[in-house]
mmCIF file of N, CA and C in Angstrom:
data_model
loop_
_atom_site.group_PDB
_atom_site.id
_atom_site.type_symbol
_atom_site.label_atom_id
_atom_site.label_comp_id
_atom_site.label_asym_id
_atom_site.label_seq_id
_atom_site.Cartn_x
_atom_site.Cartn_y
_atom_site.Cartn_z
ATOM 1 N N MET O 1 185.458 63.087 -95.940
ATOM 2 C CA MET O 1 186.457 63.708 -94.821
ATOM 3 C C MET O 1 185.637 64.873 -94.361
ATOM 4 N N ALA O 2 185.560 64.844 -92.994
ATOM 5 C CA ALA O 2 184.740 65.995 -92.378
ATOM 6 C C ALA O 2 185.703 67.187 -92.030
ATOM 7 N N LYS O 3 186.940 66.984 -91.537
ATOM 8 C CA LYS O 3 187.638 68.124 -91.208
ATOM 9 C C LYS O 3 189.063 67.749 -91.204
ATOM 10 N N PHE O 4 190.045 68.815 -91.668
ATOM 11 C CA PHE O 4 191.371 68.643 -91.453
ATOM 12 C C PHE O 4 191.970 69.821 -90.774
ATOM 13 N N GLN O 5 192.600 69.604 -89.519
ATOM 14 C CA GLN O 5 193.222 70.506 -88.742
ATOM 15 C C GLN O 5 194.612 70.465 -88.851
ATOM 16 N N PHE O 6 195.347 71.453 -89.727
ATOM 17 C CA PHE O 6 196.717 71.457 -90.015
ATOM 18 C C PHE O 6 197.324 72.448 -88.890
ATOM 19 N N ARG O 7 197.991 71.792 -87.928
ATOM 20 C CA ARG O 7 198.422 72.548 -86.868
ATOM 21 C C ARG O 7 199.587 71.681 -86.051
ATOM 22 N N ASN O 8 200.226 72.577 -85.193
ATOM 23 C CA ASN O 8 201.398 72.014 -84.419
ATOM 24 C C ASN O 8 200.607 71.750 -82.758
ATOM 25 N N PRO O 9 201.138 70.778 -82.274
ATOM 26 C CA PRO O 9 202.120 69.845 -82.427
ATOM 27 C C PRO O 9 201.822 68.696 -83.418
ATOM 28 N N HIS O 10 200.540 68.452 -83.477
ATOM 29 C CA HIS O 10 200.037 67.320 -84.479
ATOM 30 C C HIS O 10 198.760 67.913 -85.239
ATOM 31 N N SER O 11 198.702 67.384 -86.345
ATOM 32 C CA SER O 11 197.678 67.816 -87.224
ATOM 33 C C SER O 11 196.511 66.691 -87.094
ATOM 34 N N PHE O 12 195.353 66.889 -87.418
ATOM 35 C CA PHE O 12 194.374 65.796 -87.224
ATOM 36 C C PHE O 12 193.298 65.768 -88.330
ATOM 37 N N LEU O 13 192.961 64.703 -88.883
ATOM 38 C CA LEU O 13 192.036 64.523 -89.872
ATOM 39 C C LEU O 13 190.686 63.727 -89.332
ATOM 40 N N PHE O 14 189.561 64.264 -89.617
ATOM 41 C CA PHE O 14 188.430 63.554 -88.964
ATOM 42 C C PHE O 14 187.559 63.109 -90.067
ATOM 43 N N ILE O 15 187.240 61.825 -90.043
ATOM 44 C CA ILE O 15 186.527 61.101 -91.069
ATOM 45 C C ILE O 15 185.182 60.538 -90.573
ATOM 46 N N ASP O 16 184.206 60.928 -91.162
ATOM 47 C CA ASP O 16 182.716 60.346 -90.750
ATOM 48 C C ASP O 16 182.589 58.950 -91.474
ATOM 49 N N SER O 17 182.076 58.075 -90.860
ATOM 50 C CA SER O 17 181.815 56.729 -91.071
ATOM 51 C C SER O 17 180.634 56.179 -90.350
ATOM 52 N N GLN O 18 180.415 54.760 -90.666
ATOM 53 C CA GLN O 18 179.301 54.091 -90.143
ATOM 54 C C GLN O 18 179.897 52.901 -89.295
ATOM 55 N N GLU O 19 179.334 52.494 -88.179
ATOM 56 C CA GLU O 19 179.603 51.353 -87.519
ATOM 57 C C GLU O 19 178.365 50.769 -87.027
ATOM 58 N N ASN O 20 178.023 49.460 -87.344
ATOM 59 C CA ASN O 20 176.709 48.957 -87.010
ATOM 60 C C ASN O 20 175.648 49.757 -87.257
ATOM 61 N N GLY O 21 175.645 50.571 -88.309
ATOM 62 C CA GLY O 21 174.449 51.435 -88.767
ATOM 63 C C GLY O 21 174.419 52.727 -87.962
ATOM 64 N N GLN O 22 175.485 53.041 -87.144
ATOM 65 C CA GLN O 22 175.394 54.192 -86.529
ATOM 66 C C GLN O 22 176.498 55.045 -86.883
ATOM 67 N N PRO O 23 176.341 56.302 -86.996
ATOM 68 C CA PRO O 23 177.464 57.347 -87.325
ATOM 69 C C PRO O 23 178.560 57.320 -86.378
ATOM 70 N N VAL O 24 179.783 57.367 -86.885
ATOM 71 C CA VAL O 24 180.931 57.333 -86.043
ATOM 72 C C VAL O 24 182.051 58.352 -86.687
ATOM 73 N N GLN O 25 182.580 59.263 -85.817
ATOM 74 C CA GLN O 25 183.875 60.069 -86.452
ATOM 75 C C GLN O 25 185.114 59.551 -86.006
ATOM 76 N N TRP O 26 185.890 59.296 -86.940
ATOM 77 C CA TRP O 26 187.235 58.885 -86.703
ATOM 78 C C TRP O 26 188.130 60.049 -86.638
ATOM 79 N N GLU O 27 189.061 59.996 -85.430
ATOM 80 C CA GLU O 27 189.981 61.130 -85.438
ATOM 81 C C GLU O 27 191.420 60.621 -85.616
ATOM 82 N N ILE O 28 192.152 60.979 -86.832
ATOM 83 C CA ILE O 28 193.356 60.395 -87.338
ATOM 84 C C ILE O 28 194.430 61.357 -86.882
ATOM 85 N N GLU O 29 195.341 60.926 -86.110
ATOM 86 C CA GLU O 29 196.441 61.928 -85.680
ATOM 87 C C GLU O 29 197.665 61.738 -86.707
ATOM 88 N N MET O 30 198.113 62.985 -87.114
ATOM 89 C CA MET O 30 199.138 62.962 -88.166
ATOM 90 C C MET O 30 200.307 63.834 -87.648
ATOM 91 N N GLY O 31 201.201 64.063 -88.352
ATOM 92 C CA GLY O 31 202.454 64.819 -87.916
ATOM 93 C C GLY O 31 202.240 66.261 -87.734
ATOM 94 N N ALA O 32 203.201 66.881 -87.335
ATOM 95 C CA ALA O 32 203.248 68.294 -86.929
ATOM 96 C C ALA O 32 203.141 69.040 -88.411
ATOM 97 N N ALA O 33 202.281 70.208 -88.390
ATOM 98 C CA ALA O 33 202.139 71.072 -89.592
ATOM 99 C C ALA O 33 203.523 71.522 -90.059
ATOM 100 N N VAL O 34 204.419 71.850 -89.225
ATOM 101 C CA VAL O 34 205.742 72.325 -89.566
ATOM 102 C C VAL O 34 206.544 71.330 -90.528
ATOM 103 N N THR O 35 206.350 70.041 -89.856
ATOM 104 C CA THR O 35 206.972 68.964 -90.370
ATOM 105 C C THR O 35 206.310 68.526 -91.775
ATOM 106 N N MET O 36 205.026 68.477 -91.847
ATOM 107 C CA MET O 36 204.347 68.270 -92.981
ATOM 108 C C MET O 36 204.416 69.224 -94.110
ATOM 109 N N ALA O 37 204.546 70.574 -93.758
ATOM 110 C CA ALA O 37 204.792 71.534 -94.663
ATOM 111 C C ALA O 37 206.141 71.444 -95.560
ATOM 112 N N ARG O 38 207.117 70.740 -94.735
ATOM 113 C CA ARG O 38 208.389 70.634 -95.483
ATOM 114 C C ARG O 38 208.332 69.563 -96.607
ATOM 115 N N SER O 39 207.166 68.726 -96.608
ATOM 116 C CA SER O 39 206.785 67.686 -97.594
ATOM 117 C C SER O 39 205.705 68.376 -98.751
ATOM 118 N N GLY O 40 205.412 69.471 -98.331
ATOM 119 C CA GLY O 40 204.562 70.207 -99.197
ATOM 120 C C GLY O 40 203.306 70.194 -99.042
ATOM 121 N N TRP O 41 202.910 69.669 -97.751
ATOM 122 C CA TRP O 41 201.480 69.620 -97.412
ATOM 123 C C TRP O 41 201.059 71.196 -96.911
ATOM 124 N N THR O 42 199.715 71.475 -97.062
ATOM 125 C CA THR O 42 199.254 72.807 -96.762
ATOM 126 C C THR O 42 197.891 72.541 -96.111
ATOM 127 N N PRO O 43 197.274 73.534 -95.572
ATOM 128 C CA PRO O 43 195.863 73.298 -95.087
ATOM 129 C C PRO O 43 194.790 72.819 -95.993
ATOM 130 N N GLU O 44 195.130 73.160 -97.486
ATOM 131 C CA GLU O 44 194.271 72.856 -98.490
ATOM 132 C C GLU O 44 194.553 71.448 -99.236
ATOM 133 N N THR O 45 195.563 70.775 -98.735
ATOM 134 C CA THR O 45 195.840 69.473 -99.312
ATOM 135 C C THR O 45 194.778 68.534 -99.402
ATOM 136 N N ILE O 46 194.108 68.596 -98.238
ATOM 137 C CA ILE O 46 192.769 67.744 -98.152
ATOM 138 C C ILE O 46 191.712 68.692 -97.632
ATOM 139 N N LYS O 47 190.398 68.495 -98.321
ATOM 140 C CA LYS O 47 189.450 69.481 -97.930
ATOM 141 C C LYS O 47 188.221 68.730 -97.461
ATOM 142 N N ALA O 48 187.299 69.337 -96.708
ATOM 143 C CA ALA O 48 186.192 68.649 -96.245
ATOM 144 C C ALA O 48 185.364 68.385 -97.517
ATOM 145 N N GLY O 49 184.753 67.150 -97.440
ATOM 146 C CA GLY O 49 184.099 66.626 -98.446
ATOM 147 C C GLY O 49 184.790 65.706 -99.487
ATOM 148 N N ASP O 50 186.223 65.806 -99.334
ATOM 149 C CA ASP O 50 187.002 64.768 -100.182
ATOM 150 C C ASP O 50 186.879 63.444 -99.730
ATOM 151 N N PRO O 51 186.536 62.496 -100.646
ATOM 152 C CA PRO O 51 186.487 61.225 -100.208
ATOM 153 C C PRO O 51 187.744 60.580 -100.048
ATOM 154 N N ILE O 52 188.040 59.768 -99.062
ATOM 155 C CA ILE O 52 189.328 59.312 -98.705
ATOM 156 C C ILE O 52 189.204 57.918 -97.970
ATOM 157 N N LYS O 53 190.171 57.139 -97.900
ATOM 158 C CA LYS O 53 190.370 55.937 -97.050
ATOM 159 C C LYS O 53 191.411 55.969 -96.318
ATOM 160 N N ALA O 54 191.320 55.637 -95.184
ATOM 161 C CA ALA O 54 192.467 55.645 -94.122
ATOM 162 C C ALA O 54 192.503 54.370 -93.616
ATOM 163 N N VAL O 55 193.738 53.704 -93.514
ATOM 164 C CA VAL O 55 194.180 52.528 -93.069
ATOM 165 C C VAL O 55 195.366 52.824 -91.957
ATOM 166 N N GLY O 56 195.138 52.293 -90.807
ATOM 167 C CA GLY O 56 196.171 52.586 -89.846
ATOM 168 C C GLY O 56 195.893 51.770 -88.553
ATOM 169 N N GLN O 57 196.640 52.209 -87.549
ATOM 170 C CA GLN O 57 196.662 51.446 -86.271
ATOM 171 C C GLN O 57 195.460 52.037 -85.441
ATOM 172 N N PRO O 58 194.377 51.333 -85.126
ATOM 173 C CA PRO O 58 193.390 51.907 -84.347
ATOM 174 C C PRO O 58 193.688 52.307 -83.086
ATOM 175 N N SER O 59 193.143 53.220 -82.140
ATOM 176 C CA SER O 59 193.316 53.102 -80.867
ATOM 177 C C SER O 59 192.942 51.963 -80.097
ATOM 178 N N ARG O 60 193.598 51.726 -79.059
ATOM 179 C CA ARG O 60 193.229 50.436 -78.251
ATOM 180 C C ARG O 60 192.405 50.763 -77.046
ATOM 181 N N ALA O 61 192.071 52.006 -76.890
ATOM 182 C CA ALA O 61 191.275 52.512 -75.723
ATOM 183 C C ALA O 61 189.742 52.105 -76.165
ATOM 184 N N PRO O 62 189.070 51.196 -75.257
ATOM 185 C CA PRO O 62 187.674 51.031 -75.621
ATOM 186 C C PRO O 62 186.712 52.216 -75.843
ATOM 187 N N GLY O 63 185.894 52.041 -76.803
ATOM 188 C CA GLY O 63 184.963 53.116 -77.191
ATOM 189 C C GLY O 63 185.458 54.160 -77.966
ATOM 190 N N THR O 64 186.633 54.350 -78.237
ATOM 191 C CA THR O 64 187.321 55.415 -79.048
ATOM 192 C C THR O 64 187.412 55.012 -80.506
ATOM 193 N N HIS O 65 187.496 56.087 -81.221
ATOM 194 C CA HIS O 65 187.690 55.970 -82.727
ATOM 195 C C HIS O 65 188.781 56.728 -83.212
ATOM 196 N N GLY O 66 189.956 56.453 -82.594
ATOM 197 C CA GLY O 66 191.197 57.253 -83.115
ATOM 198 C C GLY O 66 192.003 56.259 -83.754
ATOM 199 N N MET O 67 193.018 56.807 -84.550
ATOM 200 C CA MET O 67 193.961 56.173 -85.410
ATOM 201 C C MET O 67 195.223 56.948 -85.608
ATOM 202 N N CYS O 68 196.301 56.273 -85.569
ATOM 203 C CA CYS O 68 197.590 56.941 -85.942
ATOM 204 C C CYS O 68 198.297 56.173 -87.155
ATOM 205 N N CYS O 69 199.331 57.041 -87.637
ATOM 206 C CA CYS O 69 200.080 56.250 -88.688
ATOM 207 C C CYS O 69 199.301 55.869 -89.791
ATOM 208 N N ALA O 70 198.296 56.380 -90.221
ATOM 209 C CA ALA O 70 197.433 56.101 -91.303
ATOM 210 C C ALA O 70 197.989 56.212 -92.595
ATOM 211 N N GLN O 71 197.687 55.299 -93.730
ATOM 212 C CA GLN O 71 198.009 55.509 -94.821
ATOM 213 C C GLN O 71 196.793 55.980 -95.704
ATOM 214 N N LEU O 72 196.720 57.260 -96.220
ATOM 215 C CA LEU O 72 195.663 57.875 -96.785
ATOM 216 C C LEU O 72 195.615 57.673 -98.439
ATOM 217 N N THR O 73 194.405 57.331 -98.983
ATOM 218 C CA THR O 73 194.341 56.990 -100.388
ATOM 219 C C THR O 73 192.913 57.624 -100.878
ATOM 220 N N ARG O 74 192.766 57.917 -102.169
ATOM 221 C CA ARG O 74 191.704 58.208 -102.795
ATOM 222 C C ARG O 74 190.862 57.032 -102.992
ATOM 223 N N PRO O 75 189.579 57.111 -103.297
ATOM 224 C CA PRO O 75 188.785 55.837 -103.735
ATOM 225 C C PRO O 75 189.309 55.001 -104.814
ATOM 226 N N ASP O 76 190.102 55.764 -105.782
ATOM 227 C CA ASP O 76 190.776 54.825 -106.775
ATOM 228 C C ASP O 76 192.008 54.066 -106.301
ATOM 229 N N GLY O 77 192.382 54.270 -105.121
ATOM 230 C CA GLY O 77 193.464 53.608 -104.468
ATOM 231 C C GLY O 77 194.889 54.356 -104.473
ATOM 232 N N SER O 78 194.820 55.643 -105.325
ATOM 233 C CA SER O 78 195.962 56.346 -105.431
ATOM 234 C C SER O 78 196.368 57.116 -103.969
ATOM 235 N N PRO O 79 197.452 57.255 -103.666
ATOM 236 C CA PRO O 79 197.930 57.736 -102.263
ATOM 237 C C PRO O 79 197.632 59.417 -102.361
ATOM 238 N N ILE O 80 197.316 59.886 -101.208
ATOM 239 C CA ILE O 80 197.025 61.138 -100.971
ATOM 240 C C ILE O 80 198.496 61.929 -100.544
ATOM 241 N N ARG O 81 198.991 62.769 -101.332
ATOM 242 C CA ARG O 81 200.314 63.476 -101.111
ATOM 243 C C ARG O 81 199.934 64.867 -101.213
ATOM 244 N N ALA O 82 200.953 65.641 -100.903
ATOM 245 C CA ALA O 82 200.896 67.185 -100.930
ATOM 246 C C ALA O 82 200.806 67.474 -102.313
ATOM 247 N N ARG O 83 200.198 68.427 -102.662
ATOM 248 C CA ARG O 83 199.835 68.971 -104.125
ATOM 249 C C ARG O 83 200.971 69.934 -104.465
#
């Protein structure tokens, strides 16, 4: 994971990946920080360098690498939840 922006009106998670041998950064739209905080999320819940897997609905806009409504898991398959 490259960066986690915990903010309002939407938080964003940026994941570095590879596509056809080329580096790609995915932008994952998440909920508002105020809403996520009610569930226990903090800016430290996910840190840069944490290995994660994101599965969700990719953007339909050609040439973009965005996703929303993603399920986040650790490499062992365990869900990422607020600590």
